Amino acid sequence: MTEREERRFAEVPRESIKLMAESSGVELSEEVAALLAEDVCYRLREATQNSSQFMRHAKRRKLSVEDLNRALRWSNTETICGYGAQDALPFRPLKEGELFFVEDREINLVELALATNIPKGCAETMVRVHVSYLDGKGNLEPQGTVPTAVQSLSEDLLKYYQQITRAILGEDPHLMKVALLDLQSNSKIAALLPYFVYVISGVKSVSHDLDQLNRLLHMVKSLVQNPYLYLGSYVRSLVSSVMYCILEPLAASINPLNDHWTLRDYAALLLSHIFWTHGDLVSGLYHQILLSLQKVLSDPVRPLCSHYGAVVGLHALGWKAVERVLYPHLPAYWANLQAVLDDYSVSNAQVKADGHKVYGAILVAVERLLKMKALSLTLAAEGSGAGLPGTTTGAVSFRENSPGLSPPPEPLSEPPLGIASHLQAGGAGCPWEEWTPVSLPAMYCELYSFFGDSLAVRFSTGLPLGGVPPPGPCQPLEGRKEPASSAPNLENTRKMPQLTASMNISPRQDGSPRMEPQPPSLAATVPGRSLARSSSSSVSRSRSSSSRPGRSTSQSRDIFPKARFPLPQAGPPAFSFIIGGRQMGRRCQGRRFQTSFSPTPPLTTHPPRAYAHKLPVIGRVSKPVRRWTCSHYSLHLPL
Amino acid sequence: MAAVQDGPKELDAEKETKPEILSDGTSNLLGNTASGTLSSSPLTAAPAGGATKMEDQQTLIAVLQFLKRNKLSESVEILRREAGLGEHQEDSQATDGSGGGKGDGDGGDANSLLSRVSITSAAAPQSMPVKKDQPDVSVVLSAYSQQGDPSLYQVYYSGLKNFIESVLDCHRAELSQLFYPLFVHMYLELVYNNHETKAKAFFDKFSGDQECYYQDDLRILCSLTKKEHLKGNEVLLDFRTSRFVLRISRDSYQLLKRHLQERHNNQIWNIIQEHLYIDIFDGMPRSKSQIDSMSGSLAGEARREVNKAKVFYGLLKEPEIEVPLDDEDDEAENEEGKPKKKKTKKDSLGSKSKKQDPNAPQQNRIPLPELKDSDKLDKIMYMKESTKRIRLGPENLPSICFYTFLNAFQGLTAVDFTDDSSLLAGGFADSTVRVWSVTPKKLRKVKSTAELNVIDKESDDVLERIMDEKTASESKILHGHSGPVYGVSFSPDRNYLLSSSEDGTVRLWSLQTFTCLVGYKGHNYPVWDTQFSPFGYYFVSGGHDRVARLWAMDHYQPLRIFAGHLADVTCTRFHPNSNYVATGSTDRTVRLWDVLNGNCVRILTGHKGPIHSLAFSPNGKFLASGSTDGRVLLWDIGHGLMIGELKGHTDTIYALKFSRDGEILASGSMDNTVRLWDSMKAFDEVETDDFTATTGHIHLPDNSQELLLGMYHSKSTPVTHLHFTRRNLLLAAGTYNSQ
């Protein structure tokens, strides 16, 4: 019976006690050892009992060394040191002889102290919340993961999902339109969001099919516009899909017949739209986008179409992005581009055509940069007279002009150091500090040194509202027209050495159509289109523009010449701003060619009014601004 | 326990307060710092047996010992002369401690007297350190010194066992209650008298007969095999200092008495007389299930008379607050196109608070802090929110949000939410307290004094201006404790946070500056729990020293000491009307204490394991308690009766919370589940006829399964805390456990 009871507890045999005593130099008699052994056992059990309550209050199931030590401490006993490790200590038997011991490795303290791989600190303790059960029912929606299989959905949702994806990726354009519209307004598809995001992330697998890419981008747009969807962290996934379309050298772009340029333009617009409406969902998104755009831009190995994507991307993100990334990078980039453009060999023709696209895109971007900067300065100047409200006016005008620039918390007035440093840390080659102090005239001079006469800015308030004109491949046309119209007016600009460069371009441009087989296709696709522009890239642009309601080529042609004169209704006339010693009136003239390609002409009727209407309100509300940008986009991305 | 614990090694003088507060389970001690007197008289009036004369003498001897120890020789002389006590009498008492067949009541009273004397010194700590040593322990143990024939113990016990097994069924269940206390006492007597092998044999033979819920105690018991061990063991002391209470019908009692007298079984009779308290009632004997539901605590059932005191469980009248803002808000809502039934709900709310509840205490029964403007604003917010509250019910279960603590490698030990669910605090085993803002509003500190001087104090937004925007962050860490933080509690006005820790202190933190304001010392042993009163200002704490203390924020010493638990006080809760405090303990009882006079007004037995969670129903009528045995028990406070048992959890229940309207009880446990119970149904089905009320015999319907509305699993995340938002959304919190 004693046998039975003794088996309840671990016992310390008297031999052990004797050994321990011996090791500390005490000789024990048998009885004393027996008594001690029993007492030790009892005290151990007592300590274990007491320590268990520390475990219970720490809300653990596992008794730790720490618990035992606490119990010992409270009973005025010395604690045991050296066993506080989190992980279990291996308890090993020794083969010969019944000896069990805790493995105790020797640690070389010197080595440890001089070790270079300093362990990282523990991750910060934090709290995350998620809805576990809704109205007492389980929340089946998978949390944060993109599923691979469509199984855990209800029958109806599954059907819906299949129908929608089939319709969007299918052949019937009408069906697609319906599907996209529903996607845009359906309030019950939150559970399907991950699946759609997953489908969209398939852009990488269809990079050869422009049509599919387009459809997927439309899908993105519909999802983004759906007011019932909370995109959450899926924004990141969507953005990366869109960025793929903007930046990657798509398989489709190998064939010059494919108009991947439009896709990139569209994707860039979409990007800025996503960013503007959902950018606050993911912190640091703006910096990440900027960083990756910049990386592409500064990578000379990348094909020109990627560069083009980066430029239009920056442009779509707003003039601040252009100022921050593109402008400082321009001197370095210019050399490369120049080399491409200066190569007249036949083999280079295709590349050179691409180069012109990039050139045009850059031109549009910097032009808008100048314009916006001038505008903001003007507004700031106006505001300074009016006191405090003025600055807010500036901020608002800035915001409305560059809808994609940044989420609201980032104020215009202070150049956000955080961003600059972040980008810098990201390996940016450009000295960021420099761009901030660059004054408008200095900037203009520098840009002028690159672009010469092609750089022309019209300072009116009407057009800046044109917002984000898809940076058109305006260059060729400009090149062709330039000698005819603007050149005679601007003798002094001729003196700039870069002008010759731009002059050089124009003859090239004259010859270029020969190398680019577009004109026939243009005629084929858009038969009704007359061609003031024989330009290369406008194929799909014109296609898309012709498909736009209320916008015909003839109209744009009508407006085209008219636009040479300052539009009478184009905004407040207060902008008699002088840059580089020239009257704006003159600049206006040079501007014609760039702007005429953009979809601004039809917009001139609409946005200026919106602007004029908004002007008195400016600086008060930001909401209408947003609404307006949306509508503006919807014009650009019709279904 | 501590008296014995410090037997071998003297504790620091500082820690001495603990043993002094020890008292037997029946005397209720009021440790009012202001008075510090022996104001409360023990409820134990009539000891069951033993000559009163003998008893007086013992008491006198105890007092004499006390005086002698404190070198008050003159008083000793005087007392001795007056009492006519011989010196030898006292000496014999002190040295060998063998009073020879002396009654039990005397020893107990001497002890309680001593402890009461000690309380005085506890009120003024360190002024008069009392040395507790051997003699007192002997007094405690001396009752076991009566020498019976050790070999006959087994015979006695099995004789009684045979008798009980042969009686009529209706009596057998009741008399079976005797087994456990008799078994324990006989075993301890054997051990005390150095019959080690006999004790072992006795234990082995009969330990299997005991109820399974005594297993934990039996495990401790069987590790005691030597007289020396007895001196260090808490369980023993609990057995000795408190008399095990049995509730037996008169018929059964007579039966037992007759049997023992016939057999001249004095050994057992003595034990019954000395160590047990038999609460005899008239009427039908109780059934086995009835008995089982009430037993299980360390000291048996509660005596009926201790639960007779009237408890004012009603709610206090809500202060009248004009709610001009309210209508404005409604209009705003209407504007948004959400038509609201304006008046109906509000009226019902208003009328409820205006009508004086007959069961409510006087409004000023205990002084409560006056409402500040900000409190009134908060009340208005609360009322507005409550109009939007979701009505819960079996058909309409709450949504559950789980707050998971990630990377809490150091160990999460306590969690609390503010009432408006805007802040979340976590206590950790690494001695830190962390506060998170659950809303987008970040946590900000007040500016430094230099900066505060320059701000415009007249401006309207001065409260906004004093905050330092630079310090805004989602969470703040509070350093100060030197041991795991076992309890945290927000003040109702969200300006303060309390934390209790293993280091024996309760700390008060400011949530404006995020610094420690006060460290309340007094427990000197780990403080397991603390909680603010629903009206702020007061708070209660309970710890390893077996007492709960009531504090006020501006007093560094406790206002009340609630002593009586036989083991650690593991959790403390304020009644919604702030007039009562409920404490749960390792002795497996729940006690309700009156804040006004420090009396214990309810002892609720029935749990079979340490109690780790308590929750009052919002109307103040009911109490729920959860323990390590995975059961939730429901109590009617007014009658002091158990009214429900909710079985289902498989591990310790650490969190209990009633929904805002009291229809749903949520329980969270170590078994990674949250369960929702239909508390309305549970309360409705209570039979509260007069018989039940007077006798305290309950028939618990076994309807746990019907009451269980839902069981919700977390992903290996034990539920540490539960909270209902003002709109009845259930928030749960816990740390992910990867093992």
Coordinates of C-alpha atoms in Angstrom, one line a residue, chain B residues 209-392:
Chain B
D209 CA -14.7 6.6 -1.1
Q210 CA -14.6 10.4 -1.2
E211 CA -16.5 12.5 -3.7
C212 CA -14.5 13.1 -6.9
Y213 CA -14.6 16.9 -6.4
Y214 CA -12.4 16.6 -3.4
Q215 CA -9.6 15.1 -5.4
D216 CA -7.5 18.2 -5.3
D217 CA -7.7 18.4 -1.6
L218 CA -7.0 14.8 -1.1
R219 CA -3.9 15.1 -3.2
I220 CA -2.5 17.7 -0.9
L221 CA -3.7 15.7 2.1
C222 CA -1.9 12.6 1.1
S223 CA 1.4 14.4 0.8
L224 CA 1.1 15.2 4.4
T225 CA 2.6 12.5 6.3
K226 CA 4.5 14.1 9.2
K227 CA 3.6 16.2 12.1
E228 CA 6.0 18.8 10.9
H229 CA 4.3 19.1 7.6
L230 CA 1.1 20.1 9.3
K231 CA 2.7 23.3 10.4
G232 CA 3.3 24.5 6.9
N233 CA 0.1 23.6 5.3
E234 CA -2.7 25.9 4.5
V235 CA -5.3 23.3 3.9
L236 CA -4.9 22.0 7.4
L237 CA -5.2 25.4 8.9
D238 CA -8.4 25.9 6.9
F239 CA -9.8 22.7 8.2
R240 CA -8.9 23.6 11.7
T241 CA -9.8 27.2 11.8
S242 CA -13.1 26.8 10.2
R243 CA -15.6 24.2 11.1
F244 CA -16.9 22.2 8.3
V245 CA -20.5 23.0 7.8
L246 CA -23.0 20.2 7.0
R247 CA -26.6 20.7 6.4
I248 CA -28.6 17.7 7.7
S249 CA -32.3 17.3 8.4
R250 CA -33.3 16.7 11.9
D251 CA -34.4 13.1 11.3
S252 CA -31.1 12.2 9.8
Y253 CA -29.2 13.9 12.6
Q254 CA -31.2 12.0 15.2
L255 CA -30.5 8.8 13.5
L256 CA -26.8 9.5 13.5
K257 CA -26.8 10.6 17.1
R258 CA -28.6 7.5 18.2
H259 CA -26.2 5.3 16.4
L260 CA -23.1 6.9 17.8
Q261 CA -24.4 6.9 21.3
E262 CA -25.4 3.2 21.1
R263 CA -22.0 2.3 19.9
H264 CA -20.3 4.6 22.3
N265 CA -18.3 5.7 19.4
N266 CA -16.8 8.7 21.2
Q267 CA -14.0 9.2 18.8
I268 CA -16.2 10.1 16.0
W269 CA -18.7 11.9 18.2
N270 CA -15.9 14.1 19.4
I271 CA -14.8 15.0 16.0
I272 CA -18.3 15.8 15.0
Q273 CA -18.6 18.0 18.1
E274 CA -15.4 19.7 17.7
H275 CA -14.7 20.1 14.0
L276 CA -18.0 20.0 12.3
Y277 CA -20.9 22.3 12.4
I278 CA -24.1 20.6 11.7
D279 CA -26.8 22.8 10.5
I280 CA -30.0 21.0 11.4
F281 CA -33.2 21.8 9.6
D282 CA -36.7 20.5 9.9
G283 CA -38.3 18.8 6.9
M284 CA -37.5 16.4 4.2
P285 CA -34.0 15.1 3.9
R286 CA -32.3 16.4 0.8
S287 CA -31.5 14.3 -2.2
K288 CA -28.1 13.4 -3.4
S289 CA -28.2 15.8 -6.3
Q290 CA -29.3 18.6 -4.1
I291 CA -26.5 18.0 -1.7
D292 CA -23.9 17.7 -4.5
S293 CA -24.9 20.9 -6.1
M294 CA -24.2 22.8 -2.9
S295 CA -21.2 21.1 -1.5
G296 CA -17.7 21.2 -2.8
S297 CA -16.3 24.2 -1.0
L298 CA -13.3 23.9 1.4
A299 CA -15.4 24.4 4.4
G300 CA -18.6 22.7 3.5
E301 CA -21.8 24.5 2.8
A302 CA -22.7 27.9 4.0
R303 CA -24.7 28.1 7.2
R304 CA -28.2 29.2 6.5
E305 CA -28.1 32.1 8.9
V306 CA -25.2 33.8 7.2
N307 CA -27.3 34.2 4.1
K308 CA -30.2 35.7 6.0
A309 CA -29.1 39.3 6.0
K310 CA -31.0 41.6 3.7
V311 CA -29.1 42.6 0.6
F312 CA -30.2 45.7 -1.2
Y313 CA -29.6 44.5 -4.7
G314 CA -31.6 47.1 -6.5
L315 CA -30.0 49.7 -8.6
L316 CA -29.5 53.3 -7.6
K317 CA -31.7 55.9 -9.0
E318 CA -30.1 57.4 -12.1
P319 CA -29.3 61.1 -11.7
E320 CA -31.6 63.4 -13.5
I321 CA -29.8 64.8 -16.5
E322 CA -31.5 67.1 -18.9
V323 CA -30.9 65.8 -22.4
P324 CA -31.2 68.7 -24.7
L325 CA -28.6 67.3 -26.9
D326 CA -30.6 64.2 -27.4
D327 CA -33.4 65.6 -29.4
E328 CA -30.9 67.5 -31.5
D329 CA -29.3 64.3 -32.3
D330 CA -32.5 62.6 -33.2
E331 CA -33.2 65.4 -35.6
A332 CA -29.9 64.9 -37.2
E333 CA -30.6 61.3 -37.6
N334 CA -34.0 62.0 -39.1
E335 CA -32.2 64.2 -41.5
E336 CA -30.1 61.4 -42.6
G337 CA -33.3 59.6 -43.5
K338 CA -33.4 57.2 -40.6
P339 CA -36.8 57.8 -39.0
K340 CA -36.6 56.9 -35.3
K341 CA -39.3 56.2 -32.9
K342 CA -38.3 59.0 -30.7
K343 CA -39.9 58.9 -27.4
T344 CA -40.9 55.4 -26.7
K345 CA -37.6 53.9 -25.8
K346 CA -36.4 56.8 -23.9
D347 CA -39.4 57.0 -21.8
S348 CA -39.1 53.4 -20.8
L349 CA -35.5 54.0 -19.9
G350 CA -36.4 57.1 -18.0
S351 CA -39.2 55.6 -16.0
K352 CA -37.1 52.7 -15.0
S353 CA -34.6 54.9 -13.5
K354 CA -37.0 57.3 -11.9
K355 CA -39.0 54.7 -10.0
Q356 CA -37.4 53.9 -6.7
D357 CA -36.6 50.2 -6.6
P358 CA -37.8 48.8 -3.2
N359 CA -34.7 46.6 -3.1
A360 CA -32.4 49.5 -3.8
P361 CA -30.2 50.8 -1.0
Q362 CA -30.5 54.4 0.1
Q363 CA -29.0 56.7 -2.5
N364 CA -26.4 57.9 0.0
R365 CA -25.9 54.6 1.8
I366 CA -22.3 54.9 0.8
P367 CA -21.0 58.2 -0.3
L368 CA -20.5 58.4 -4.0
P369 CA -18.5 60.9 -5.9
E370 CA -20.5 63.7 -7.5
L371 CA -21.0 63.7 -11.2
K372 CA -18.8 66.0 -13.1
D373 CA -19.8 67.7 -16.3
S374 CA -17.8 65.2 -18.3
D375 CA -19.6 62.4 -16.5
K376 CA -22.9 63.8 -17.4
L377 CA -21.8 64.1 -21.0
D378 CA -20.8 60.5 -20.9
K379 CA -24.1 59.6 -19.4
I380 CA -25.8 61.3 -22.3
M381 CA -23.6 59.5 -24.7
Y382 CA -24.5 56.3 -23.0
M383 CA -28.2 57.0 -23.3
K384 CA -27.9 57.8 -26.9
E385 CA -26.0 54.7 -27.6
S386 CA -28.4 52.6 -25.7
T387 CA -31.3 53.7 -27.9
K388 CA -29.4 52.1 -30.7
R389 CA -28.8 49.0 -28.7
I390 CA -29.6 45.7 -30.3
R391 CA -32.2 43.6 -28.5
L392 CA -30.6 40.3 -27.9

